[in-house]
Amino acid sequence: MAMLAALAATLLASVVAFAHARFGGVWALGQPASQPIPFSHAVHAGGLGLDCRFCHAAVETGPQAGMPTAETCLACHTRVWNVTAQFAPLATALAQDTPVTWASTHRLPEHVRFHHGAHVQAGVTCQTCHGQVWEMPRTVKAEPLSMGWCIDCHRDPAPRQGPVEHVFTRDASSGPPPEPRFGLAAHPVLHQGVSVSALTNCSTCHR
Ligand code: HEC
Ligand code: HEC
Ligand code: HEC
Ligand code: HEC
Ligand code: HEC
């Protein structure tokens, strides 16, 4: 009886651990961070329909997407909603000439290299990796961004690539088939006579 109970307990513990890992517990999916200003993508990118590049200007070319400056917000908020205390961090940032310190929900560990421009130029949409951000009242992580998740796509990205001009349209379902591959995927290297894509090389993501 004791052995059976121990076995059952071990099985239960593994099932719970597996479910926890699978369903996002360890990857903090869907958990908003506490922000200095209660910014809402649903209001700005959804309701007002602002383009992602309006605030994340470096996303097409740079490794990092970039964050909006206080001036970007104040272009509107000296006229709209400027009376409330929630905008105080903007005034402070402007006065001290520092950026607003937003809490990140998406940071990768130090040992991983990521490049936004490479993905945008390869026709991977924002929502493939970030979910439908324009519907989020508070920004949350929609995908685990784990190594397995990255490699899942890197093994065969073509079905998830589209024309570059569709990256910012927010309509994942429509659009012509992917354009021909270019860049890393188009130049497989021969390793011991076997053709391997540079996209799954350890050194592509780790330096
Ligand atoms: C009006 C400016 C503005 C627009 C437009 C905007 N964002 Fe943002 N974005 C922000 C601010 C401010 C933050 C930081 C606060 C937060 O996380 O909610 C942020 C945070 C994010 C984050 C999380 C960053 C992190 O470090 O975890 C993602 C992902 C993101 N935005 C994607 C998008 C996408 C995709 C679009 C277009 C659909 C978009 N944003 C449009 C201002 C904007
Ligand atoms: C292939 C997946 C992928 C795509 C496509 C993607 N992102 Fe990201 N994004 C990430 C990852 C991973 C991070 C965390 C990067 C890090 O920690 O270095 C991130 C971080 C961010 C951040 C936080 C600031 C930064 O650059 O670290 C913002 C803002 C953001 N993404 C916006 C966008 C927007 C807007 C788009 C569409 C134009 C987009 N992302 C497309 C995976 C992606
Ligand atoms: C294009 C003009 C514009 C820009 C740029 C802009 N906002 Fe707004 N924002 C608005 C408008 C309009 C509203 C009111 C929306 C409503 O009441 O439906 C608003 C509402 C808000 C609110 C009120 C709370 C809420 O969610 O309803 C906050 C907080 C806010 N903005 C923060 C910011 C921050 C931070 C930035 C810079 C990253 C920014 N806004 C950039 C136009 C803008
Ligand atoms: C939905 C598919 C997809 C996902 C998810 C994805 N990638 Fe990529 N990645 C691509 C494509 C497509 C390219 C460009 C391929 C080419 O150049 O041929 C690329 C290129 C890269 C490059 C090469 C950049 C350069 O300098 O040329 C790096 C590094 C990279 N990805 C890291 C990551 C990491 C880290 C993650 C996970 C956080 C990730 N990717 C998730 C599709 C994806
Ligand atoms: C497509 C990008 C990509 C490739 C290719 C890749 N990794 Fe990773 N790796 C990641 C990401 C993203 C993480 C961080 C996941 C997280 O948030 O903990 C990671 C984490 C790790 C870690 C830390 C363990 C951990 O759990 O955090 C090790 C070790 C590692 N990778 C080794 C490798 C080796 C060895 C290879 C080649 C066989 C490789 N990686 C190829 C993206 C990649």
mmCIF file of C-alpha atoms in Angstrom, residues 69-172:
data_model
loop_
_atom_site.group_PDB
_atom_site.id
_atom_site.type_symbol
_atom_site.label_atom_id
_atom_site.label_comp_id
_atom_site.label_asym_id
_atom_site.label_seq_id
_atom_site.Cartn_x
_atom_site.Cartn_y
_atom_site.Cartn_z
ATOM 1 C CA THR A 69 9.905 59.245 -25.211
ATOM 2 C CA ALA A 70 7.910 61.488 -22.863
ATOM 3 C CA GLU A 71 7.642 63.963 -25.764
ATOM 4 C CA THR A 72 5.831 61.337 -27.883
ATOM 5 C CA CYS A 73 3.123 61.003 -25.228
ATOM 6 C CA LEU A 74 2.991 64.722 -24.473
ATOM 7 C CA ALA A 75 2.398 65.540 -28.132
ATOM 8 C CA CYS A 76 -1.183 64.556 -27.303
ATOM 9 C CA HIS A 77 -1.339 64.674 -23.536
ATOM 10 C CA THR A 78 -0.621 68.359 -23.058
ATOM 11 C CA ARG A 79 -4.115 68.718 -24.567
ATOM 12 C CA VAL A 80 -5.913 65.456 -23.712
ATOM 13 C CA TRP A 81 -6.394 64.102 -20.177
ATOM 14 C CA ASN A 82 -3.456 66.184 -18.878
ATOM 15 C CA VAL A 83 -5.065 67.091 -15.553
ATOM 16 C CA THR A 84 -4.819 63.729 -13.850
ATOM 17 C CA ALA A 85 -2.007 62.714 -11.485
ATOM 18 C CA GLN A 86 -1.319 59.573 -13.506
ATOM 19 C CA PHE A 87 0.730 61.653 -15.971
ATOM 20 C CA ALA A 88 3.158 62.931 -13.312
ATOM 21 C CA PRO A 89 5.961 60.514 -14.415
ATOM 22 C CA LEU A 90 5.845 62.139 -17.889
ATOM 23 C CA ALA A 91 6.506 65.608 -16.443
ATOM 24 C CA THR A 92 9.348 64.234 -14.302
ATOM 25 C CA ALA A 93 10.903 62.454 -17.294
ATOM 26 C CA LEU A 94 10.716 65.620 -19.374
ATOM 27 C CA ALA A 95 12.164 67.830 -16.626
ATOM 28 C CA GLN A 96 15.061 65.455 -15.911
ATOM 29 C CA ASP A 97 15.571 64.540 -19.570
ATOM 30 C CA THR A 98 15.343 60.814 -18.731
ATOM 31 C CA PRO A 99 13.116 58.136 -20.279
ATOM 32 C CA VAL A 100 10.077 56.837 -18.385
ATOM 33 C CA THR A 101 11.159 53.575 -16.734
ATOM 34 C CA TRP A 102 8.593 51.042 -17.963
ATOM 35 C CA ALA A 103 8.611 47.548 -16.457
ATOM 36 C CA SER A 104 9.243 44.878 -19.095
ATOM 37 C CA THR A 105 7.139 41.740 -19.429
ATOM 38 C CA HIS A 106 9.287 40.336 -22.255
ATOM 39 C CA ARG A 107 12.957 40.421 -21.231
ATOM 40 C CA LEU A 108 15.097 37.487 -22.496
ATOM 41 C CA PRO A 109 18.079 36.306 -20.413
ATOM 42 C CA GLU A 110 21.466 37.987 -21.058
ATOM 43 C CA HIS A 111 22.861 34.997 -22.925
ATOM 44 C CA VAL A 112 20.318 35.195 -25.761
ATOM 45 C CA ARG A 113 20.618 37.399 -28.838
ATOM 46 C CA PHE A 114 17.455 38.674 -30.527
ATOM 47 C CA HIS A 115 16.929 41.038 -33.461
ATOM 48 C CA HIS A 116 13.562 42.666 -34.268
ATOM 49 C CA GLY A 117 14.628 44.090 -37.641
ATOM 50 C CA ALA A 118 15.627 40.640 -38.946
ATOM 51 C CA HIS A 119 12.163 39.253 -38.126
ATOM 52 C CA VAL A 120 10.207 42.215 -39.488
ATOM 53 C CA GLN A 121 12.236 42.146 -42.733
ATOM 54 C CA ALA A 122 11.557 38.386 -42.947
ATOM 55 C CA GLY A 123 7.795 39.086 -42.810
ATOM 56 C CA VAL A 124 7.009 37.758 -39.295
ATOM 57 C CA THR A 125 4.136 39.798 -37.798
ATOM 58 C CA CYS A 126 4.186 41.341 -34.312
ATOM 59 C CA GLN A 127 1.204 39.222 -33.226
ATOM 60 C CA THR A 128 3.024 35.973 -34.062
ATOM 61 C CA CYS A 129 5.247 36.642 -31.044
ATOM 62 C CA HIS A 130 3.300 39.176 -28.954
ATOM 63 C CA GLY A 131 -0.353 38.249 -29.525
ATOM 64 C CA GLN A 132 -3.039 40.845 -30.272
ATOM 65 C CA VAL A 133 -1.386 43.683 -28.344
ATOM 66 C CA TRP A 134 -3.892 46.249 -29.652
ATOM 67 C CA GLU A 135 -6.630 44.518 -27.629
ATOM 68 C CA MET A 136 -4.677 44.532 -24.346
ATOM 69 C CA PRO A 137 -5.711 47.066 -21.672
ATOM 70 C CA ARG A 138 -2.527 46.015 -19.814
ATOM 71 C CA THR A 139 0.451 44.589 -21.716
ATOM 72 C CA VAL A 140 1.061 40.900 -21.091
ATOM 73 C CA LYS A 141 3.225 38.152 -22.577
ATOM 74 C CA ALA A 142 1.230 35.979 -24.991
ATOM 75 C CA GLU A 143 3.921 33.439 -25.967
ATOM 76 C CA PRO A 144 6.544 31.758 -23.728
ATOM 77 C CA LEU A 145 9.600 33.056 -25.704
ATOM 78 C CA SER A 146 11.363 29.889 -24.539
ATOM 79 C CA MET A 147 14.203 28.296 -26.511
ATOM 80 C CA GLY A 148 11.924 25.479 -27.706
ATOM 81 C CA TRP A 149 9.375 28.023 -28.889
ATOM 82 C CA CYS A 150 12.002 29.973 -30.900
ATOM 83 C CA ILE A 151 13.413 26.808 -32.468
ATOM 84 C CA ASP A 152 9.959 25.471 -33.363
ATOM 85 C CA CYS A 153 9.684 28.289 -35.859
ATOM 86 C CA HIS A 154 13.380 28.420 -36.841
ATOM 87 C CA ARG A 155 13.225 24.789 -38.036
ATOM 88 C CA ASP A 156 10.657 25.765 -40.682
ATOM 89 C CA PRO A 157 9.760 29.462 -40.695
ATOM 90 C CA ALA A 158 8.325 29.665 -44.236
ATOM 91 C CA PRO A 159 4.664 28.947 -43.295
ATOM 92 C CA ARG A 160 4.791 31.777 -40.743
ATOM 93 C CA GLN A 161 6.403 34.340 -43.017
ATOM 94 C CA GLY A 162 4.407 36.736 -45.204
ATOM 95 C CA PRO A 163 5.031 39.775 -47.368
ATOM 96 C CA VAL A 164 6.894 42.456 -45.400
ATOM 97 C CA GLU A 165 4.164 45.050 -46.023
ATOM 98 C CA HIS A 166 1.669 42.843 -44.141
ATOM 99 C CA VAL A 167 3.653 42.914 -40.877
ATOM 100 C CA PHE A 168 1.789 45.981 -39.618
ATOM 101 C CA THR A 169 -1.702 45.232 -40.997
ATOM 102 C CA ARG A 170 -2.903 43.257 -37.941
ATOM 103 C CA ASP A 171 -4.795 40.826 -40.186
ATOM 104 C CA ALA A 172 -3.026 37.499 -39.829
#
